[in-house]
Coordinates of C-alpha atoms and ligand atoms in Angstrom, one line a residue:
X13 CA 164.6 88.5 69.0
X14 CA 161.3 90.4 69.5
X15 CA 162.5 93.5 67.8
X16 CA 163.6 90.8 64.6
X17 CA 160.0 89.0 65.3
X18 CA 158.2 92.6 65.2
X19 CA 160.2 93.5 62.0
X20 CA 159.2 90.2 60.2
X21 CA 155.2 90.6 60.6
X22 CA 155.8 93.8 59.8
X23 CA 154.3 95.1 63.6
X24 CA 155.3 98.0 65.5
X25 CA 154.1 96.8 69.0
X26 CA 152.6 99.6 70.7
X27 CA 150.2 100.5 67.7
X28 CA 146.8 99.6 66.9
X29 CA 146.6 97.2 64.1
X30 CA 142.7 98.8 63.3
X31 CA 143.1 102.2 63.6
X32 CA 146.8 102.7 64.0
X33 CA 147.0 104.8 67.3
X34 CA 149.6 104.2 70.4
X35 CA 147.9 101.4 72.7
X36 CA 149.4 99.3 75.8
X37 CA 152.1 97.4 75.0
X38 CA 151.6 93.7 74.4
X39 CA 148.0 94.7 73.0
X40 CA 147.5 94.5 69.1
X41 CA 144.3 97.0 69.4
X42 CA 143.5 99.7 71.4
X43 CA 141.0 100.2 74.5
X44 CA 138.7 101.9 72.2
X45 CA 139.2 99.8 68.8
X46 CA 138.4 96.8 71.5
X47 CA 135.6 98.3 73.2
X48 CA 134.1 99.2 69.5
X49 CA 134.4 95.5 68.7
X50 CA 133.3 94.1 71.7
X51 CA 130.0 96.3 70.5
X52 CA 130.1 94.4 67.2
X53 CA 127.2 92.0 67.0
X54 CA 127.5 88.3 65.2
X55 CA 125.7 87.3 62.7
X56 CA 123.8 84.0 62.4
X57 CA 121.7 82.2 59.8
X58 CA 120.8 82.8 55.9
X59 CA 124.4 81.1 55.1
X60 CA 125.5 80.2 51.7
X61 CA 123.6 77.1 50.0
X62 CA 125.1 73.8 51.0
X63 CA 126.0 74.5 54.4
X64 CA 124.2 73.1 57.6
X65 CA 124.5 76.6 59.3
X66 CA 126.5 79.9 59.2
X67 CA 128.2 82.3 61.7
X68 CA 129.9 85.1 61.7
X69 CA 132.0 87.1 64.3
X70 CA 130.5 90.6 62.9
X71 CA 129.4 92.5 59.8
X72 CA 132.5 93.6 57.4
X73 CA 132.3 97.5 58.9
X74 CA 134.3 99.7 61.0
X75 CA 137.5 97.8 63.5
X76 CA 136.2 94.0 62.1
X77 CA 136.5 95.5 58.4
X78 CA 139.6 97.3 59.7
X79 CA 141.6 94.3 61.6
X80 CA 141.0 91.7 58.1
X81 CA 142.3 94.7 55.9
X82 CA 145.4 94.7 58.7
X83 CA 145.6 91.0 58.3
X84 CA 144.9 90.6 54.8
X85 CA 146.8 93.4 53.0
X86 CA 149.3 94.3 55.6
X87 CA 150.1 91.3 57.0
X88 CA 150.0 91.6 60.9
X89 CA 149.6 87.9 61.6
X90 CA 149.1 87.9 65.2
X91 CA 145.3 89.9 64.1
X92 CA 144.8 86.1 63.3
X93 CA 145.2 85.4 67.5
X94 CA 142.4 88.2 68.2
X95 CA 139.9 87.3 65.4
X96 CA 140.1 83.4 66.6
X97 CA 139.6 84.7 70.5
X98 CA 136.4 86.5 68.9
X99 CA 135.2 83.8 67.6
X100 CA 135.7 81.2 70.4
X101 CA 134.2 83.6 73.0
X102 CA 131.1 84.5 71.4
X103 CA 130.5 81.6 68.8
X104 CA 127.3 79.3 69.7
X105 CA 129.0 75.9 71.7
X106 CA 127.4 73.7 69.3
X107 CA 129.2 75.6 65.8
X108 CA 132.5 75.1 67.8
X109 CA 132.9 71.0 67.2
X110 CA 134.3 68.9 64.2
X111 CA 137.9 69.6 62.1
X112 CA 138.7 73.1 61.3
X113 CA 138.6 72.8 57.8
X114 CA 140.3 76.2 56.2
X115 CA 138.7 77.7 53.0
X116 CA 142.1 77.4 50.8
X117 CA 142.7 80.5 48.7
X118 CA 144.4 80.0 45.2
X119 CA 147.5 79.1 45.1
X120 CA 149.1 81.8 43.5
X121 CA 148.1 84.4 46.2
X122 CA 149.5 82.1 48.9
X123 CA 152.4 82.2 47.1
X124 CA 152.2 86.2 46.5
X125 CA 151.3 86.9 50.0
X126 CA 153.5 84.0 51.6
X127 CA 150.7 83.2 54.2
X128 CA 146.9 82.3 53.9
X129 CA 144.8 84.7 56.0
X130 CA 142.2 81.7 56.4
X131 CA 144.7 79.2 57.6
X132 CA 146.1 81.7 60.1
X133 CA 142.8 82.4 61.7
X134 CA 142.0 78.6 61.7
X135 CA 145.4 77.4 63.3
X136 CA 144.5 80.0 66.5
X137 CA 141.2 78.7 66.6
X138 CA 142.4 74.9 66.7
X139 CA 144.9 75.9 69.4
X140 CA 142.4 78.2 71.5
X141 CA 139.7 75.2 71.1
X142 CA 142.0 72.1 71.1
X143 CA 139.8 71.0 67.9
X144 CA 142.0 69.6 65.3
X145 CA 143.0 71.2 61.8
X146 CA 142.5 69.7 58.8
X147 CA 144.0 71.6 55.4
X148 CA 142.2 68.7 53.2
X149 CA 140.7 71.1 50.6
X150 CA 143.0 72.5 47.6
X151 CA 141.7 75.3 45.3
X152 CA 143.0 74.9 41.5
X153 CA 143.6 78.0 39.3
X154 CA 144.3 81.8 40.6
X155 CA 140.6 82.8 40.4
X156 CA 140.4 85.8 42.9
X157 CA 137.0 86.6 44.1
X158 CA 138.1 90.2 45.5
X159 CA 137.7 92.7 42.7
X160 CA 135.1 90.7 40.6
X161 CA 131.2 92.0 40.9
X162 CA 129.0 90.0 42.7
X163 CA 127.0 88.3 39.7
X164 CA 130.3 87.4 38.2
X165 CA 131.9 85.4 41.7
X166 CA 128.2 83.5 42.2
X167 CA 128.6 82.6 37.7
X168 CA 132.5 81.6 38.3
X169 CA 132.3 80.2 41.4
X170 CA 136.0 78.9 42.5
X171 CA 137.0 75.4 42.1
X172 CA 137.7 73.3 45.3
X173 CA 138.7 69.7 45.6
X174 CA 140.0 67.4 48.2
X175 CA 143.2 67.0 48.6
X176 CA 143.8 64.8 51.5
X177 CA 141.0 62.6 53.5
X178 CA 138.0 64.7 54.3
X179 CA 136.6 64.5 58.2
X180 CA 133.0 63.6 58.3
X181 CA 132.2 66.8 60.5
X182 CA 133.5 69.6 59.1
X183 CA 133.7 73.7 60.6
X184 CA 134.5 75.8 57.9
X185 CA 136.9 78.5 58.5
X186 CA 137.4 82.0 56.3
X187 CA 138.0 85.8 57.1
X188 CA 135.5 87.4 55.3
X189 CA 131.5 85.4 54.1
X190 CA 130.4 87.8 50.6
X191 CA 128.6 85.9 48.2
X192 CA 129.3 82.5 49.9
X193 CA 130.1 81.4 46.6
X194 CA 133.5 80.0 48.0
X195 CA 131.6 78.7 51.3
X196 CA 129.4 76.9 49.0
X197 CA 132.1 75.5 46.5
X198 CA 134.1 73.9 49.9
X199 CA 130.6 72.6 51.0
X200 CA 130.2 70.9 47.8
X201 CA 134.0 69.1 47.6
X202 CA 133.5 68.3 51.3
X203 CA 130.1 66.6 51.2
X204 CA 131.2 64.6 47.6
X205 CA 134.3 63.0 49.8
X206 CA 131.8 62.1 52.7
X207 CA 131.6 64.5 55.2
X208 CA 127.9 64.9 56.5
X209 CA 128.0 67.9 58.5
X210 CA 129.8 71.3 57.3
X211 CA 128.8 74.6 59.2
X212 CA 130.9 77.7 58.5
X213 CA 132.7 80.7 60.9
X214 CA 133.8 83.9 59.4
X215 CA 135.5 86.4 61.3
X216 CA 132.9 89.1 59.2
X217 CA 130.0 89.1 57.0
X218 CA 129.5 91.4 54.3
X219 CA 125.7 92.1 54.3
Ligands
LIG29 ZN1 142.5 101.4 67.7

């Protein structure tokens, strides 16, 4: 069964899902892809308009950048386990409260990908924090903000609505904070359906 469970997310275990060299079994990155991170300093303030404050794990550069590309593109879900112990280990106390609320990604790449990177993360933290989970916001048309230059994604910015009853403290969850467009978009559809606190996590920042 663990040979079948490796072959489904696509993980040979002894191999480092950043940089791709042997590492202990059991262990999804290696001593020195973990000590590199460990290194990796968070980022706090200057978030995206609309939100009440901003945090992320580390800047989008070297193993951080490398583990979301392993999580994003090649699917090694259990990436989403080590980016959510990141974030509850070094994440100030007082970011860490209210519903995990996941930043939805379009439908159509759900579908595409057949798991949401965002989701994944924010299940692990919900587990790892005993905070509850909340996928109350839905994302309408397959607007992708990867590929699109900057100016463009803060002019088009996606288009979030509730979809189910909206907590009244909100922590935003998402892999990767660029323009904050998104961030912003969620803050907007969250506040509009009553909640009165929304702060944001990402996993990385792109400065
Ligand atoms: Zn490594």
């Amino acid at each position: 069964m663990k040979i079948l469970h490796s072959l489904a997310t696509g993980l040979v275990p002894p191999l480092c899902a950043a940089c791709g060299r042997s590492c202990r079994p059991g262990a999804f990155a290696c001593t020195r892809c973990t000590r590199r991170l460990a290194d990796a300093k968070p980022i706090a303030g200057g978030g995206p308009q609309g939100l009440d404050r901003c945090w992320s794990s580390a800047s989008h550069e070297g193993v951080a950048r490398d583990l979301v590309t392993a999580l994003k593109f090649r699917r090694l879900l259990p990436v989403a386990g080590l980016m959510a112990e990141r974030i509850e280990w070094l994440a100030p106390a007082s970011l860490l409260s209210g519903s995990i609320v996941p930043v939805p990604t379009s439908p159509l790449r759900t579908l595409r990908r057949g798991f949401d990177p965002a989701a994944e993360i924010a299940s692990a933290l919900a587990e790892l924090t005993g905070l509850t989970l909340s996928t109350c916001l839905g994302r309408s048309g397959g607007g992708r903000q990867v590929g699109r230059r900057r100016g463009e994604r803060l002019g088009h910015p996606p288009r979030v609505r509730p979809k189910a009853e909206v907590p009244r403290s909100v922590l935003l969850l998402d892999d990767v904070l660029t323009t904050g467009a998104t961030l912003s978009a969620c803050a907007r559809a969250l506040r509009s359906a009553g909640a009165v606190r929304v702060v944001a996590i990402t996993f990385t920042r792109r400065l």
